[in-house]
Coordinates of N, CA, C and O in Angstrom, one line a residue:
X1 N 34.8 110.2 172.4 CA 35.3 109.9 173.8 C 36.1 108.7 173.8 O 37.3 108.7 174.1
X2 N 35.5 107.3 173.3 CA 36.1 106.4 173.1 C 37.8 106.6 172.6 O 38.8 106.4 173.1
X3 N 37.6 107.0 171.5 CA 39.0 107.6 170.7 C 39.8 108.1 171.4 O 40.9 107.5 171.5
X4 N 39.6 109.3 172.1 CA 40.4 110.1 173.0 C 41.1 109.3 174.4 O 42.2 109.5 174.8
X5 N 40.0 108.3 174.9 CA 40.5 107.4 175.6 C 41.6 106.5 175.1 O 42.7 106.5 175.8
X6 N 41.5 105.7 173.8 CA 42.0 104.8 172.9 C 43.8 105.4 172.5 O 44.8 104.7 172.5
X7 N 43.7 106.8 172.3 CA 44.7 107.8 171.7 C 45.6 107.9 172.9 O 46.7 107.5 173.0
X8 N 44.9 108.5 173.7 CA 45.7 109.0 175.2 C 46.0 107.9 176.4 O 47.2 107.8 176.8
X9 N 45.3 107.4 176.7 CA 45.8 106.1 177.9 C 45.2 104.7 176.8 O 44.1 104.2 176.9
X10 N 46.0 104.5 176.1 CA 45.8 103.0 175.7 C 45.4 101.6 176.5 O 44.7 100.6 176.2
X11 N 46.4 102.1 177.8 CA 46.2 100.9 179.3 C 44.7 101.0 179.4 O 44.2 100.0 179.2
X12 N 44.0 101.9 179.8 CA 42.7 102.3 180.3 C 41.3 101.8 179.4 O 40.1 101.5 179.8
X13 N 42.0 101.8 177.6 CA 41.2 101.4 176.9 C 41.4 99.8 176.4 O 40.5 99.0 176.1
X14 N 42.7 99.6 176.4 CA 42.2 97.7 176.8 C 41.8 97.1 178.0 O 41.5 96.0 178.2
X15 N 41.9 98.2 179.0 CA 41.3 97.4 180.1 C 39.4 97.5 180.1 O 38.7 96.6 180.7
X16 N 38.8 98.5 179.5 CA 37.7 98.4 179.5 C 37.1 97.5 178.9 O 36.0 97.1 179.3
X17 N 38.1 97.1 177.3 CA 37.2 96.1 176.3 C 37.8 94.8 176.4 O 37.3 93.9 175.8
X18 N 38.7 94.7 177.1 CA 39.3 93.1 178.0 C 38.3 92.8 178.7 O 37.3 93.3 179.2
X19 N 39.4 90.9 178.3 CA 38.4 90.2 179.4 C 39.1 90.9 180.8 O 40.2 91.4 180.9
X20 N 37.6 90.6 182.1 CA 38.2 91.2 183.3 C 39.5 90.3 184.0 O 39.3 89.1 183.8
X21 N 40.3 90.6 184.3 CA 41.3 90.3 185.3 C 41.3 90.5 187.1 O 40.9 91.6 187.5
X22 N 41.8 89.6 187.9 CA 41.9 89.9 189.1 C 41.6 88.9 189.7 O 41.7 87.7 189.5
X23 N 41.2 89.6 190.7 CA 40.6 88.4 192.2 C 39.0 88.8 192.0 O 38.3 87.8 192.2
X24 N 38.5 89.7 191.6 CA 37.4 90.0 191.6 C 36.6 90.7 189.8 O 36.4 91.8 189.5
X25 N 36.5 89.4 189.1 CA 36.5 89.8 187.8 C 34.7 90.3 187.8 O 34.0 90.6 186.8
X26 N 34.3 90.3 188.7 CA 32.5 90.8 188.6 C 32.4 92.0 189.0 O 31.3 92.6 189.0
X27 N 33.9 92.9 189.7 CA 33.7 93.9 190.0 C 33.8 94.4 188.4 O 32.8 94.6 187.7
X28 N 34.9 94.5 187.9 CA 35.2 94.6 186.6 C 33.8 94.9 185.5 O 33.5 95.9 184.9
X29 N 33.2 93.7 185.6 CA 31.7 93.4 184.7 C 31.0 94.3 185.4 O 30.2 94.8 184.6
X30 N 30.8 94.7 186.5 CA 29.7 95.7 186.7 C 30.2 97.3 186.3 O 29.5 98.3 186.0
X31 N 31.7 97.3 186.5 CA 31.8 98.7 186.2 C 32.0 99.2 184.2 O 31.8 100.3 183.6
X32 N 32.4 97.5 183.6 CA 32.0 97.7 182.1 C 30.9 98.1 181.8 O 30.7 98.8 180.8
X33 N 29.8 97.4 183.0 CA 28.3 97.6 182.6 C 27.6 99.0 182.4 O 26.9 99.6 181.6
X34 N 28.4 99.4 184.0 CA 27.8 101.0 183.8 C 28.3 101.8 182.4 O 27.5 102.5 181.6
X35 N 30.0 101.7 182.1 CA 30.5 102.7 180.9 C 29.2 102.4 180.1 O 28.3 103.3 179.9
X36 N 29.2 101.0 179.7 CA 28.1 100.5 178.3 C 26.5 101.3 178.7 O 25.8 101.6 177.8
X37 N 26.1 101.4 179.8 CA 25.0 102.3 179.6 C 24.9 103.8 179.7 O 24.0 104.5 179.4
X38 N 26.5 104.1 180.2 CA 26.5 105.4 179.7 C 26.7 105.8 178.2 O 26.5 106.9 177.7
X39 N 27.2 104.5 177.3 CA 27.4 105.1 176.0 C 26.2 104.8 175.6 O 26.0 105.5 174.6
X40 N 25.5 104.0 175.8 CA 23.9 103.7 175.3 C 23.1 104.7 175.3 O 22.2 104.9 174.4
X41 N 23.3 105.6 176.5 CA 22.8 107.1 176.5 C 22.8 108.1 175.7 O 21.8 108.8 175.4
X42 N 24.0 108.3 175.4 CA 25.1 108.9 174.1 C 24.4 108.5 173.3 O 23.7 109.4 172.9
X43 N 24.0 107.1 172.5 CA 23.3 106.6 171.2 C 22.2 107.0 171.6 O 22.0 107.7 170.6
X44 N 21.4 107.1 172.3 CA 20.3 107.3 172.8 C 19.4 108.7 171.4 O 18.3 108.7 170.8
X45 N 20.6 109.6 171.5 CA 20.2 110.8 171.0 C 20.5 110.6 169.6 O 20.4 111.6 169.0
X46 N 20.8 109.7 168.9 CA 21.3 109.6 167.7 C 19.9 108.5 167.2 O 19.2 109.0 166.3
X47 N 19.5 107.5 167.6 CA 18.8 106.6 167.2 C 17.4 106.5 167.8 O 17.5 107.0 169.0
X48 N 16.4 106.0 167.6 CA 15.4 105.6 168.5 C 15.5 104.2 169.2 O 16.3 103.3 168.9
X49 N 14.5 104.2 170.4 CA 14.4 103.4 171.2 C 14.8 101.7 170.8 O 15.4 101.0 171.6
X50 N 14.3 101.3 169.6 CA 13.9 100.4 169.0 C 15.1 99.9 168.6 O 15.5 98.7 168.9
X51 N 15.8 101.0 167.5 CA 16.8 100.5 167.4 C 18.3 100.9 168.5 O 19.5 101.0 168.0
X52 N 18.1 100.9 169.3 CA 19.4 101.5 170.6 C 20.0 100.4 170.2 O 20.5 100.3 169.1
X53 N 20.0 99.5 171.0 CA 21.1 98.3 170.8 C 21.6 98.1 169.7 O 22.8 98.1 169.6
X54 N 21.0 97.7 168.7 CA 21.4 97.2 167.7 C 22.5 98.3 167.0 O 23.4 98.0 166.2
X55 N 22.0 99.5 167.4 CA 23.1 100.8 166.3 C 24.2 101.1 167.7 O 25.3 101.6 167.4
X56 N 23.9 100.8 169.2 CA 24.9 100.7 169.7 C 26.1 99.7 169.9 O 27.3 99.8 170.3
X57 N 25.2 98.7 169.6 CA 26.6 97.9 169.5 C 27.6 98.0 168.3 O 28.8 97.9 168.4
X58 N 26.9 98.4 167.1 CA 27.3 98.5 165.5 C 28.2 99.7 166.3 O 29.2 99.0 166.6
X59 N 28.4 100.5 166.5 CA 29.1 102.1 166.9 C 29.9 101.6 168.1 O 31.1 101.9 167.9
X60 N 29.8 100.9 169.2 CA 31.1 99.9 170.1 C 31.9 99.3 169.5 O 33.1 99.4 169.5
X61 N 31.3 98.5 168.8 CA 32.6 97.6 168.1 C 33.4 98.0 166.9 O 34.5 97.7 166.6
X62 N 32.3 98.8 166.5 CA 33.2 100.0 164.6 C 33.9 100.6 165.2 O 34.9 100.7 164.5
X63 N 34.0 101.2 166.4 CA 34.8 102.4 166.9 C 36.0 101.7 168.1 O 37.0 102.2 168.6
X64 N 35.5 100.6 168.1 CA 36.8 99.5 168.6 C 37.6 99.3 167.8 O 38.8 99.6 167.9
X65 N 37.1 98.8 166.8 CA 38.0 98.2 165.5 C 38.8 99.3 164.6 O 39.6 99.1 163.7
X66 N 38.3 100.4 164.9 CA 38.9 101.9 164.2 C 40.0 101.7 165.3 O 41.1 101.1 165.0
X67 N 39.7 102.2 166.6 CA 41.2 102.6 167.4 C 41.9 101.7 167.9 O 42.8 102.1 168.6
X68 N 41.6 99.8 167.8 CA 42.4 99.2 167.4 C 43.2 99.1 166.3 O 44.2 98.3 166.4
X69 N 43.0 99.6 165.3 CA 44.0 99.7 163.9 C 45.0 100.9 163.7 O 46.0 101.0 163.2
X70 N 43.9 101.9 164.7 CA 45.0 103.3 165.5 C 46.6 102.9 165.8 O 47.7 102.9 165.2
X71 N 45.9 102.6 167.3 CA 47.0 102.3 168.1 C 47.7 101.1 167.0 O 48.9 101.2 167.2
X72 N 47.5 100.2 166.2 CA 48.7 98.9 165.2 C 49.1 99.9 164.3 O 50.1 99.4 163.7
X73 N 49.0 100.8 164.1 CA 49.7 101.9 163.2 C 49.1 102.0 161.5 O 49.4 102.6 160.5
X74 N 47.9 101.1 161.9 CA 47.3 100.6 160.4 C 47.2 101.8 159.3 O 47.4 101.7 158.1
X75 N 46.7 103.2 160.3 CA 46.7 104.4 159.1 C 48.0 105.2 158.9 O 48.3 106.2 158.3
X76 N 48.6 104.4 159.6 CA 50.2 105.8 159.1 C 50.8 105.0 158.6 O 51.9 105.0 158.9
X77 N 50.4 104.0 157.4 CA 51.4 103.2 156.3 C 50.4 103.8 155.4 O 50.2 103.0 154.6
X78 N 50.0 104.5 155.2 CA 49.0 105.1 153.7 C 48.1 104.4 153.0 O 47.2 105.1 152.3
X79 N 48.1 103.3 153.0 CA 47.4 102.5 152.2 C 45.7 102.9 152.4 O 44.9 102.9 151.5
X80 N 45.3 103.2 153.8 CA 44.0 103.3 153.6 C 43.6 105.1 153.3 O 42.5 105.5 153.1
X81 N 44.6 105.8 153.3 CA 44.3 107.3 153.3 C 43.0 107.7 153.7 O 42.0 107.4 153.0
X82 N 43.0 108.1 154.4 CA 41.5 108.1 155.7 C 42.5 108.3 157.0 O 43.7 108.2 156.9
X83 N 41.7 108.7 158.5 CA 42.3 108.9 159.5 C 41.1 108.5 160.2 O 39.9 108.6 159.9
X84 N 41.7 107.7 161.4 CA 40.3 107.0 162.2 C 39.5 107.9 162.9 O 38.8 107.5 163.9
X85 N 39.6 109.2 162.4 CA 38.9 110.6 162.9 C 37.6 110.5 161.8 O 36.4 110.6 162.0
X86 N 38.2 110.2 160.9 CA 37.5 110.0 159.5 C 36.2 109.2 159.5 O 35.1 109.4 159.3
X87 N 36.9 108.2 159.9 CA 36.2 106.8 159.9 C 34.8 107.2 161.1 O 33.7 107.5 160.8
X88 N 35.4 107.1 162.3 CA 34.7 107.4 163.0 C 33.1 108.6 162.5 O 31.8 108.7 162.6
X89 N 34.1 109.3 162.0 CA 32.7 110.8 161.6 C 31.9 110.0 161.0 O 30.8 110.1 161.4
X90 N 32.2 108.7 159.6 CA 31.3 108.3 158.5 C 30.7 107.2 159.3 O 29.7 106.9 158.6
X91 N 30.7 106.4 160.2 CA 30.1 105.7 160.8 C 29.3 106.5 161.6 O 28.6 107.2 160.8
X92 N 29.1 106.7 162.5 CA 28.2 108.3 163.0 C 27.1 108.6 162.1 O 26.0 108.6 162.4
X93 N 27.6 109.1 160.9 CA 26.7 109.9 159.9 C 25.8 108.8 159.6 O 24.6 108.9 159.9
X94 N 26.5 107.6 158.8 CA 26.0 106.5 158.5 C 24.9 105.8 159.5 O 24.3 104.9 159.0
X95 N 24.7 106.3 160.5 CA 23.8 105.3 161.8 C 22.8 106.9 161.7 O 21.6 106.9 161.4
X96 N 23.6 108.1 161.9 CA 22.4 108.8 162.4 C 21.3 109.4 161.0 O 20.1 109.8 161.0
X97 N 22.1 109.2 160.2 CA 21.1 110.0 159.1 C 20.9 109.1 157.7 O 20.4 109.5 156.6
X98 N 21.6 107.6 158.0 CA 21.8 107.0 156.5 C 21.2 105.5 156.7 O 21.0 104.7 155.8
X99 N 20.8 105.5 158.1 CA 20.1 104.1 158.2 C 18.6 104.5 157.7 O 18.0 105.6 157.8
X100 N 18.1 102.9 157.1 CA 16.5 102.5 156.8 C 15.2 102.8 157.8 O 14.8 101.9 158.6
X101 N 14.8 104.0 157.5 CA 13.3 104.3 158.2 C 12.2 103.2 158.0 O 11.9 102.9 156.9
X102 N 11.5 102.5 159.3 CA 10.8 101.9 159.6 C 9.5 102.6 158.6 O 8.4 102.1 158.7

């Protein structure tokens, strides 16, 4: 989802992960708040309770830093041969099936 956002309206996706702007930057913060518990939800089903936060922030900010490098054109110079479709899937795999059981 993030991605598709990130790919398609770029405007939409720095304004979510910006600082807020305006006359009213707390409206801003409450409506970041809600997205971030909707994607906490999303992790929800990947991770346990325990570890939520900690594999959802690891999966916000990896999947930030993927379609920020997107949109800088970082994968269409070759160098990393990968596609941040790529990246994205091995972080995913990596949290749901590759992290350390308690």
């Amino acid at each position: 989802m993030l991605v598709t956002i990130g790919r398609h309206h770029p405007h939409l996706y720095r304004q979510m992960f910006g600082p807020p702007a305006g006359d009213d930057p707390a409206t801003m913060i409450r409506a970041s708040c809600r997205a971030q518990d909707e994607f906490l939800a999303i992790v929800s089903e990947l991770v346990d309770e325990h570890d939520l936060h900690r594999y959802g922030g690891l999966l916000l900010t990896g999947v930030s830093g993927i379609i920020n490098a997107e949109l800088s054109g970082h994968f269409t110079t070759g160098n990393w041969r990968t596609s941040a479709d790529e990246l994205v899937d091995t972080l995913v795999t990596l949290i749901a099936d590759g992290r350390p059981r308690a």
